[in-house]
Coordinates of C-alpha atoms in Angstrom, one line a residue:
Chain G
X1 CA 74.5 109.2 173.2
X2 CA 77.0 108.0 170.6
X3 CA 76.5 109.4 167.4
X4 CA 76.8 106.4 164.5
X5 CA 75.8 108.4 161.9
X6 CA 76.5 112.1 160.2
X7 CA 77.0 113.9 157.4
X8 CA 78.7 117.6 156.9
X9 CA 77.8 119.8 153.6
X10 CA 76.4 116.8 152.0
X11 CA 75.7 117.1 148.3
X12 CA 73.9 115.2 145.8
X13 CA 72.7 115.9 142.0
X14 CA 72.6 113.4 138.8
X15 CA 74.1 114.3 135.8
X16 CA 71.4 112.6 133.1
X17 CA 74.2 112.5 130.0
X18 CA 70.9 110.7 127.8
X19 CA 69.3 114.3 128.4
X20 CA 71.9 116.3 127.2
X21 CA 73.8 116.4 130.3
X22 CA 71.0 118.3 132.0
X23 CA 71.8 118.5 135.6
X24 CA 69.4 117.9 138.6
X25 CA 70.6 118.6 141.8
X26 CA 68.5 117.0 144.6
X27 CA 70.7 117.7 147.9
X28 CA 72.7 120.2 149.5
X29 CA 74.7 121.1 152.3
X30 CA 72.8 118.4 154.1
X31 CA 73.6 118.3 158.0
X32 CA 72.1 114.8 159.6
X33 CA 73.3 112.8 162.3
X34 CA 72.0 110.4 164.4
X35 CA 73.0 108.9 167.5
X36 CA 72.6 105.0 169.2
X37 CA 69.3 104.2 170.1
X38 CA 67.6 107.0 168.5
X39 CA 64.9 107.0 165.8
X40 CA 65.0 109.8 163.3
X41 CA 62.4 110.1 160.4
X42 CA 63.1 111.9 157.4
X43 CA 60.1 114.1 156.0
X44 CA 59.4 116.4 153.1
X45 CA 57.4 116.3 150.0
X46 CA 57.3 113.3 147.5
X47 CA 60.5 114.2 145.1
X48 CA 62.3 116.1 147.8
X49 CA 64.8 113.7 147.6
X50 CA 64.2 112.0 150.9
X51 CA 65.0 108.2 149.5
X52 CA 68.0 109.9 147.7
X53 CA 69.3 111.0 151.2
X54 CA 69.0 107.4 152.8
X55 CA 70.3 105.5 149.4
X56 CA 73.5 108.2 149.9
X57 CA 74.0 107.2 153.6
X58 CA 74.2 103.3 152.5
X59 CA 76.4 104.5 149.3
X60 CA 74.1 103.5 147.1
X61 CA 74.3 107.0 145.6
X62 CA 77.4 108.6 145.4
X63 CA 77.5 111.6 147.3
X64 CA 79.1 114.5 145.2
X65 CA 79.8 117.0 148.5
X66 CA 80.7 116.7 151.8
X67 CA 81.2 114.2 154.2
X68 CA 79.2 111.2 155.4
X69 CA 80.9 109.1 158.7
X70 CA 79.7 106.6 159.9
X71 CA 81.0 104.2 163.1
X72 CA 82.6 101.2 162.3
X73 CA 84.7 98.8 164.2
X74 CA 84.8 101.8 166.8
X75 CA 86.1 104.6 165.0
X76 CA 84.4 107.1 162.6
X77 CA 85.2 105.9 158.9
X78 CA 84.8 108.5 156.0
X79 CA 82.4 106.6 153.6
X80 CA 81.5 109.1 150.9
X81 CA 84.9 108.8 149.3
X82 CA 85.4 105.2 150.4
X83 CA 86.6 102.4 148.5
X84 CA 84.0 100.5 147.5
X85 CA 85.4 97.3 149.7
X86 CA 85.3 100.0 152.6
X87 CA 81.5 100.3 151.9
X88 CA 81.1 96.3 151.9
X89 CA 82.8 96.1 154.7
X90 CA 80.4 98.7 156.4
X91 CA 77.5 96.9 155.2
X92 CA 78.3 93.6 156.7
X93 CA 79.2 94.7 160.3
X94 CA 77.6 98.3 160.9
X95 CA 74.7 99.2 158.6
X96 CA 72.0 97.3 157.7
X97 CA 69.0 99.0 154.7
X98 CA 65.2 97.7 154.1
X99 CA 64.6 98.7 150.7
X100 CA 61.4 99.5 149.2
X101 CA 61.4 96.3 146.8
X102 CA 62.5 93.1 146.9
X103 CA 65.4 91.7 145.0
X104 CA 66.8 88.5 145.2
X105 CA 68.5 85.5 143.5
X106 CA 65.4 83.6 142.0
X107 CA 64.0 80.9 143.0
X108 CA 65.9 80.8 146.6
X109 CA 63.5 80.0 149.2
X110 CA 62.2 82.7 151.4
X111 CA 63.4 81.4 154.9
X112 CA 67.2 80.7 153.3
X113 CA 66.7 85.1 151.8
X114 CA 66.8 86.0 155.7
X115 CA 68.9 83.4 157.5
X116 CA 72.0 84.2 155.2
X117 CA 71.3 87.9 156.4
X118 CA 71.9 86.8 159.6
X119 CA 75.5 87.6 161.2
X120 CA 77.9 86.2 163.6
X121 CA 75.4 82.8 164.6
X122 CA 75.7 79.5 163.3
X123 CA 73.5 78.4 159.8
X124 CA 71.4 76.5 162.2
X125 CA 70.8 79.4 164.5
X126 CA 70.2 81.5 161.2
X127 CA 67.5 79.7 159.9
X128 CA 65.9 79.4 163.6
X129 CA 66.1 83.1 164.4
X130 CA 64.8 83.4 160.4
X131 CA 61.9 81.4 161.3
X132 CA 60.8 82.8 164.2
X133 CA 61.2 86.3 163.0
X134 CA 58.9 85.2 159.3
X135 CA 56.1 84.0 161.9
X136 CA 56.5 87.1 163.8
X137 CA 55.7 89.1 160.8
X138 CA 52.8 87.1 160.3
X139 CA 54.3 84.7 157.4
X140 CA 53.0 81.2 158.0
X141 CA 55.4 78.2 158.0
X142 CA 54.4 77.4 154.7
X143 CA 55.3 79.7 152.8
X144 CA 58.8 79.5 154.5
X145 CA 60.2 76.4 151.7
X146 CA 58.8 79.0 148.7
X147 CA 60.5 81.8 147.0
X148 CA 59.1 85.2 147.4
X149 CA 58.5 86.2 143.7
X150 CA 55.0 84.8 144.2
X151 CA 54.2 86.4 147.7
X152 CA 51.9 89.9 147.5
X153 CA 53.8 93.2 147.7
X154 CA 53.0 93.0 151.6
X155 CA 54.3 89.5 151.7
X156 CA 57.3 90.8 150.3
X157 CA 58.2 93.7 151.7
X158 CA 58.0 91.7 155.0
X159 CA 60.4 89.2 154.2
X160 CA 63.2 92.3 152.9
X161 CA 61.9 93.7 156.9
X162 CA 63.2 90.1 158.7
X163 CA 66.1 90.3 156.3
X164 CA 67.0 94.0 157.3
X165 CA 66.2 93.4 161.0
X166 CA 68.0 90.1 161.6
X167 CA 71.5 91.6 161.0
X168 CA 71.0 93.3 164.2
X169 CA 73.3 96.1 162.4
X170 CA 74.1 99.0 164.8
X171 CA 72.8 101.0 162.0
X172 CA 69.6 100.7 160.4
X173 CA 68.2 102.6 157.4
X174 CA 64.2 101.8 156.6
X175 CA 62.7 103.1 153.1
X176 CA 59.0 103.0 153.7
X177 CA 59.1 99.7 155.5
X178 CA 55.2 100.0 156.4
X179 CA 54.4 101.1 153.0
X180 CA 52.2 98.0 151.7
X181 CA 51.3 96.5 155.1
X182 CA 48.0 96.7 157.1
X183 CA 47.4 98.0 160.3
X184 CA 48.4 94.4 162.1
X185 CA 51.5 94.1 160.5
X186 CA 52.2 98.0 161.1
X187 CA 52.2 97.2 164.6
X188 CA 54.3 94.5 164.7
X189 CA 57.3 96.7 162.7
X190 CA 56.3 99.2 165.3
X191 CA 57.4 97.1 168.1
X192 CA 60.6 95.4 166.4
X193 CA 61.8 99.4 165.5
X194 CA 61.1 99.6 169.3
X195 CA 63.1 96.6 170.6
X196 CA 65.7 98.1 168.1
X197 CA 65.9 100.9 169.9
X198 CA 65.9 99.6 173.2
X199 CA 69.0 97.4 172.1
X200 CA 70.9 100.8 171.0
X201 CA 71.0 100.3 167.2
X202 CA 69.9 104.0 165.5
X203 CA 67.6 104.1 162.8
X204 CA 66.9 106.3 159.9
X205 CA 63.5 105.9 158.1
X206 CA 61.3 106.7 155.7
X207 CA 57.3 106.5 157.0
X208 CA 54.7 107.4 154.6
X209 CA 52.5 106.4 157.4
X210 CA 52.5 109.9 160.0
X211 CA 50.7 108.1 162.8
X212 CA 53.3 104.9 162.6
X213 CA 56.1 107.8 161.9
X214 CA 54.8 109.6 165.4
X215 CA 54.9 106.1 167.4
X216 CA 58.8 105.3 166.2
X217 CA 60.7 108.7 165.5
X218 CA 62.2 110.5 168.2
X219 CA 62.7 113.4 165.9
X220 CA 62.4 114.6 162.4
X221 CA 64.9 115.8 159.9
X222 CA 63.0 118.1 157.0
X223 CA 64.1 117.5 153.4
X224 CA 63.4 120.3 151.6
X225 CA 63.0 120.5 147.4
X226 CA 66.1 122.3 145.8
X227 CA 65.5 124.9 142.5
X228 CA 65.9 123.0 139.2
X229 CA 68.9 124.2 138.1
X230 CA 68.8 125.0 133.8
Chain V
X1 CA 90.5 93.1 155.5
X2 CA 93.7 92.6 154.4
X3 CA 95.0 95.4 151.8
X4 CA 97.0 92.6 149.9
X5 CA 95.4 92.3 146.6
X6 CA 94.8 88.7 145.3
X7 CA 95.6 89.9 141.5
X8 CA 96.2 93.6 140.0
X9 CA 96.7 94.6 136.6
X10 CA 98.5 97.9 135.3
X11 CA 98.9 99.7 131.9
X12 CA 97.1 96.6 130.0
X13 CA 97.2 97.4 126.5
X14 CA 96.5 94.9 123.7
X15 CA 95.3 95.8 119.5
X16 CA 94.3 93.1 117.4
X17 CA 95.3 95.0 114.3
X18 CA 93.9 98.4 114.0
X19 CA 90.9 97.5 116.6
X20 CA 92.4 98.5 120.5
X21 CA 90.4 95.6 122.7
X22 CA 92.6 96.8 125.9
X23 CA 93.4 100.3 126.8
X24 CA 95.4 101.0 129.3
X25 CA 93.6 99.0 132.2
X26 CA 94.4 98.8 135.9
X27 CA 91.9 95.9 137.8
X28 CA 92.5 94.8 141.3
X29 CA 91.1 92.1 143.3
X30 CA 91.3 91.0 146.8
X31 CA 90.5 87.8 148.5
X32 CA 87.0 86.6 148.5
X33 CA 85.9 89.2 146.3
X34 CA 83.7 88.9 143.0
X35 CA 84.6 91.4 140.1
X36 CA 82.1 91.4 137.3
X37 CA 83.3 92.8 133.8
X38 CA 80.3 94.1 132.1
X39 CA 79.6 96.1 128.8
X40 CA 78.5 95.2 125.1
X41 CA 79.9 92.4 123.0
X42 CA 83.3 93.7 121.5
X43 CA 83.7 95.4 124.0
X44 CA 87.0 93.9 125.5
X45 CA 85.9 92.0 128.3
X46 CA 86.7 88.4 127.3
X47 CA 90.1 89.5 126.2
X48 CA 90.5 91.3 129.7
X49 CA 89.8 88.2 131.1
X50 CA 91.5 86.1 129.4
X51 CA 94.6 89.0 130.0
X52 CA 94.2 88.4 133.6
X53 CA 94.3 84.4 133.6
X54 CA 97.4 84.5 131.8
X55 CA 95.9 82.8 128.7
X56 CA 96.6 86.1 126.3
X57 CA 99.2 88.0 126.4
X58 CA 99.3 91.7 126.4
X59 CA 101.2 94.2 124.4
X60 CA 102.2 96.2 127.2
X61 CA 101.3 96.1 130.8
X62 CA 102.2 93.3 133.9
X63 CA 99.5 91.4 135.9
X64 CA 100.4 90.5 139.2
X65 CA 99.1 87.2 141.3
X66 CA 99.6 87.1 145.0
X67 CA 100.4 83.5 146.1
X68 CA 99.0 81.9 149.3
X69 CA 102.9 82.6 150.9
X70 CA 102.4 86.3 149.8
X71 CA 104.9 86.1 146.8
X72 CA 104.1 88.3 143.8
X73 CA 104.2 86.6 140.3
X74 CA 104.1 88.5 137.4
X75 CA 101.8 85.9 135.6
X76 CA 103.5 87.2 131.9
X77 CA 107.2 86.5 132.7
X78 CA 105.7 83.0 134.6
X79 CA 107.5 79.7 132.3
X80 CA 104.6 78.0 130.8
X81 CA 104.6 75.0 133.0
X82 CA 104.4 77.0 136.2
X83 CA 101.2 79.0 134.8
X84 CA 99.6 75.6 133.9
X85 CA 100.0 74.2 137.5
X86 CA 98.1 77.5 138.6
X87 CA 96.0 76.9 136.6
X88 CA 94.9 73.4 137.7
X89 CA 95.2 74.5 141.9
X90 CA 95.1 78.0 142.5
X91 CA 93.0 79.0 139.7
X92 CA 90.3 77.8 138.5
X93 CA 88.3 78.5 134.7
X94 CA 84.5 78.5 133.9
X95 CA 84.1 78.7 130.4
X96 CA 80.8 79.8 128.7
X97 CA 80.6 76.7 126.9
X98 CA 81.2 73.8 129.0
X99 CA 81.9 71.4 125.9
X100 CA 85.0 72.9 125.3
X101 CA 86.0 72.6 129.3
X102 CA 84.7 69.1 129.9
X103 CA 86.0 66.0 128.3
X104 CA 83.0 64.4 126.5
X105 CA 84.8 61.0 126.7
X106 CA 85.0 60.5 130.7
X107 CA 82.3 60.2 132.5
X108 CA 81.3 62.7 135.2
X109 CA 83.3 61.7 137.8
X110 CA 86.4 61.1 135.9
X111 CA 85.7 64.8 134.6
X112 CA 85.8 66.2 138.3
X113 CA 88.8 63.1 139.6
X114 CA 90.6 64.2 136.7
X115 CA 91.5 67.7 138.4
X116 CA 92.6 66.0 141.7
X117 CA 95.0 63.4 139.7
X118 CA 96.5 66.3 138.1
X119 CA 97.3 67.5 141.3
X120 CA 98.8 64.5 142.0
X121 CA 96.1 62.5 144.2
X122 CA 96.2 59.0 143.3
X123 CA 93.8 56.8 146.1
X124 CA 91.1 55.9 143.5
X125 CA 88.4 55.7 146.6
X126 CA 89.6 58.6 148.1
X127 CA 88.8 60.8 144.6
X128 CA 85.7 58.9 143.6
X129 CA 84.7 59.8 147.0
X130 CA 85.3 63.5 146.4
X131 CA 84.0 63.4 142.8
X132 CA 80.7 62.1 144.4
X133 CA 80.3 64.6 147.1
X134 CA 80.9 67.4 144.4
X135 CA 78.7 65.8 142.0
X136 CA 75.9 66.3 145.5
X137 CA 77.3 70.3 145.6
X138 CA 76.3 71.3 142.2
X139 CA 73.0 69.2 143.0
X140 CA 73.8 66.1 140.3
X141 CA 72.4 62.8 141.5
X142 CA 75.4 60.9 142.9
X143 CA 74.0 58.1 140.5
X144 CA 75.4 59.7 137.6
X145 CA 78.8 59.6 138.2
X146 CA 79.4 56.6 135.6
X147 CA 77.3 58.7 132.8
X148 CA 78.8 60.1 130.2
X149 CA 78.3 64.1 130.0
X150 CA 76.8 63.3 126.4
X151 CA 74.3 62.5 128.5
X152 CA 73.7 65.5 130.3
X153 CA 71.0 68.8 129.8
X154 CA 73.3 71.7 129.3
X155 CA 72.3 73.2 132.6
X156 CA 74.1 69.8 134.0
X157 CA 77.0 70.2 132.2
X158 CA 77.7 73.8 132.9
X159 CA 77.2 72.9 136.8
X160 CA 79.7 69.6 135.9
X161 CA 82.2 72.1 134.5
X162 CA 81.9 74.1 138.0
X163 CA 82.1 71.2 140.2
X164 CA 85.6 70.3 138.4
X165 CA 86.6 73.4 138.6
X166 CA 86.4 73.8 142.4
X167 CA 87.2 70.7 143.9
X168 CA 90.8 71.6 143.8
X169 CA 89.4 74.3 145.9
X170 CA 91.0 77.0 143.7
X171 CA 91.3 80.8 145.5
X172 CA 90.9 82.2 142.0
X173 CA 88.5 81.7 139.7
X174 CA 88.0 83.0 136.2
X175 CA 84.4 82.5 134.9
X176 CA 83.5 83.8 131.1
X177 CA 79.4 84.2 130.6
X178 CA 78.6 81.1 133.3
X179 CA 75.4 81.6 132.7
X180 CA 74.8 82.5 128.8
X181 CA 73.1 80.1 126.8
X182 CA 71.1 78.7 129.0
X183 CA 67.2 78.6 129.9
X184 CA 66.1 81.7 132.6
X185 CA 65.1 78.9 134.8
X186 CA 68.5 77.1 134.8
X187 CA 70.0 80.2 134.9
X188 CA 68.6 81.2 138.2
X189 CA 69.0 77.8 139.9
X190 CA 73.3 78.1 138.6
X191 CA 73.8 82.0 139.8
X192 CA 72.5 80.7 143.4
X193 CA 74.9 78.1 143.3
X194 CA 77.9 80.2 142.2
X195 CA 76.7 82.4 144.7
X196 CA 76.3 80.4 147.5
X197 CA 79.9 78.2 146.8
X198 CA 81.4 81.3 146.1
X199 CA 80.7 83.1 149.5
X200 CA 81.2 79.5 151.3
X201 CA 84.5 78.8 150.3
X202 CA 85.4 82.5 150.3
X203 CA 86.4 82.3 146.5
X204 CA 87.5 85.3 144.6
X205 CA 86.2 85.3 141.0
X206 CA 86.7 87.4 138.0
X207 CA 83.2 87.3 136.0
X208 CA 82.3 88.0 132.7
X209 CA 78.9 89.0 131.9
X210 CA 76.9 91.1 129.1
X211 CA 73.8 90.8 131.5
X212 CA 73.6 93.5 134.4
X213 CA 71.4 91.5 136.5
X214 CA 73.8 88.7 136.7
X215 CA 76.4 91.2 137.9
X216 CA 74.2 92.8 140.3
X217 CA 73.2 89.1 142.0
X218 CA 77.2 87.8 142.0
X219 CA 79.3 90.6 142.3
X220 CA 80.8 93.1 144.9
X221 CA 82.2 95.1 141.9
X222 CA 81.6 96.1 139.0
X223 CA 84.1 97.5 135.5
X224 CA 82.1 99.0 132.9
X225 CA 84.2 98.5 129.8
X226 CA 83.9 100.2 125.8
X227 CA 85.6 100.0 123.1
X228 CA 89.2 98.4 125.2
X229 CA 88.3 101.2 128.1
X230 CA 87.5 100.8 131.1
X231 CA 84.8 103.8 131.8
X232 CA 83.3 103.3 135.0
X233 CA 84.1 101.0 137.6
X234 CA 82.6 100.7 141.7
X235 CA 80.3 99.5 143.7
X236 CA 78.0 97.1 141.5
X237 CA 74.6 98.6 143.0
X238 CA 76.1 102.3 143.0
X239 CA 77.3 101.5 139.1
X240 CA 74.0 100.3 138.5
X241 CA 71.4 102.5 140.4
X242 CA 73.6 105.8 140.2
X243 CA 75.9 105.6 137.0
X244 CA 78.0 108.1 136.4
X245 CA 79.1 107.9 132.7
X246 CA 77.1 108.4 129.7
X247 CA 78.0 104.8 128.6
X248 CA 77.0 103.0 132.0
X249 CA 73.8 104.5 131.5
X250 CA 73.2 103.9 127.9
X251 CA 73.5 100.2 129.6
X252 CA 71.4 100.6 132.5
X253 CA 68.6 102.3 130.8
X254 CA 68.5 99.7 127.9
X255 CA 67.6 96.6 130.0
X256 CA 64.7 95.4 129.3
X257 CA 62.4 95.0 132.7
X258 CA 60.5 91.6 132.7

């Protein structure tokens, strides 16, 4: 299969100047790809630097070391030392990221949040395939008008799933997107990270969850803690 | 993606006696892009922007504007009269107060017609017309288009000032603290607009802000600026949730969380 995503000698470690310029490094020489289609979970103790891994592949954390590629418009693009209208780009056509917590213009309703996620359909087909995917995730029609900053943390983390999933990126990244939801609404991510598959698009994720982590991920990739350095 | 900037600035220097407000900053922009200029009061920002719309000029340093034939125009060395017809089509400016934008003697629709007359439109219906329909963009009742602005909440007027400032359908615009001053709720219901007309009409936009969440909602990019330098600039949620200088996260780790 084609490989979308991969990183070579990746590094990572934050610099806290408030702290007296004390160092923590959190990755190293970090070797991860994965390919179309293909579900890969990352796992490893709380603090191993798991989220810090999948906030790097979006370039939400600025990789230090090595190399991070990822395919867009057909060719491998270099995005660890991208410009940072390089990394837009890549976010609007290749890669897609469900964060843990929600964050959004206030008082926008939730059904206009996920239609303007939506890509290369018309508004009208936006806020149709935004519907349908809100009462798919179990969020009744009448809570479709209101803005999210209301809903429960379960509510909440379902509307940032519709908005992740309706991109229909190529590339998907998932920070614990079954974190705050019960076993009905598991199920239902289950089977969209399934149809995801099936349509070629490769995800990364984050499961807290093992027995949803053994449905969805084809394999695992093992984060492991680094020394503090002094 | 074109590579074509809209706008670049190089070597921008500019002391208001002994106090440096610009040192040595470079700033590019490309088409349908939003910049946001962050940092502390005094910290140079307004003066950047104000640098970069051509209203101040600098001691040393040249700021380049990109017309729609793909000319460059050093905006500097521009005569006056040809930087204030950018100014009212290309360009557009969204000042903090929107008092000192509007005129408080014409009502709302003569505020926003007023643009298109400068720009030579002269069919009364035909800019009444438009007024109205911007008037319905911002979300002001079409009924109010004989009221005076006096009349107005100041949430109203700010979103008066942006409707005549983008029915000339300007590529560029300039916008200093759009949102300070008003109420959190107003606030929230004027960054979705700017947001949504913004991305609509594919608008580039140079923002000022002293409030990182505003920043993180509107723009692609972010400058840090202190003290006249710019210290960090990037991503806006990579500046913001990964900042690399001490400064940047001085700033980030003062915000209050609500």
């Amino acid at each position: 299969m084609t490989t979308l995503l991969q990183t070579a000698g990746l590094g990572k470690h934050f610099t806290l100047h408030l702290r007296g310029g004390l160092t923590i490094p959190v990755l190293q020489d970090v070797d991860f790809h994965v390919a179309a289609g293909e579900c890969v979970a990352l796992v490893g103790p709380s603090g191993a630097g798991k989220t810090t891994l999948l906030r790097s592949l979006y370039g939400n954390y600025r990789a230090d070391q090595g190399s991070i590629q990822v395919r867009h418009h057909g060719a491998m693009v270099e995005l660890a030392r991208a410009a940072p209208r390089t990394v837009v780009d890549v976010r609007t056509y290749s890669m897609g990221y469900v964060s843990q917590f929600l964050r959004v213009v206030p008082r926008v309703p939730a059904l206009d949040i996920v239609a303007e996620a939506a890509r290369g359909v018309s508004p009208e087909q936006a806020r149709t395939l935004a519907a349908a995917l809100l009462l798919r995730l179990n969020i009744p029609r009448r809570l479709h008008a209101l803005p999210p900053a209301t809903f429960s943390g379960g509510e909440q983390q379902r509307i940032n799933l519709a908005r992740g999933f309706i991109g229909r990126h190529p590339i998907l990244l998932l920070d614990e997107p079954t974190a705050s939801l019960d076993a009905d609404n598991r199920d239902i991510v289950v089977g969209m990270i399934d149809e995801a598959k099936a349509l070629g698009i490769a995800i990364v994720g984050i499961f807290h969850d093992v027995s949803t982590r053994d449905r969805v991920a084809d394999r695992t990739y093992s984060v492991a803690p680094l020394q503090d350095a002094a | 993606m074109t590579d074509d900037t809209l706008l670049s600035a190089r070597g921008l220097n500019l002391r208001f006696g002994p106090v440096p407000a610009l040192v040595d900053v470079a700033v590019d922009l490309w088409p349908g892009e939003v910049l946001a200029i962050v940092g502390e009061s005094g910290s140079g920002k307004t003066t950047l922007l104000n640098v970069l719309s051509g209203r101040l000029r600098p001691d040393d340093g040249v700021v380049w504007y990109r017309d729609p034939a793909g000319k460059l125009h050093d905006v500097h060395a521009m005569p006056a009269p040809k930087l204030r017809a950018l100014h009212r089509s290309d360009w557009g400016f969204v000042q903090q107060d929107p008092r000192a934008a509007l005129r408080m003697g014409v009502s709302a629709g003569g505020n926003v017609g007023e643009r298109l007359m400068a720009q030579g439109l002269r069919h009364y219906g035909n800019i009444r017309e438009q007024a109205i329909d911007w008037l319905r963009q911002v979300e002001i009742d079409a009924a109010r288009v004989d009221d005076m602005p006096r009349t107005f909440s100041g949430g109203m007027l700010q979103r008066l000032q942006i409707a005549r400032t983008l029915v000339t359908h300007p590529r560029l615009v300039f916008m200093d603290e759009p949102t300070g001053g008003l109420d959190v709720s107003v606030q929230a219901r004027l960054l979705d607009l700017i947001r949504s007309l913004v991305a609509r009409l594919n608008i580039a936009a140079v923002l000022v802000t002293h409030d990182l969440a505003v920043a993180r909602l509107l723009a692609h990019r972010i400058v840090v600026m202190q003290r006249g330098v710019v210290v960090e600039a990037g991503l806006t949620d990579q500046v913001l949730d990964d900042p690399q200088h001490a400064y940047t996260q001085l700033l980030v780790s003062s915000v209050l969380q609500a």
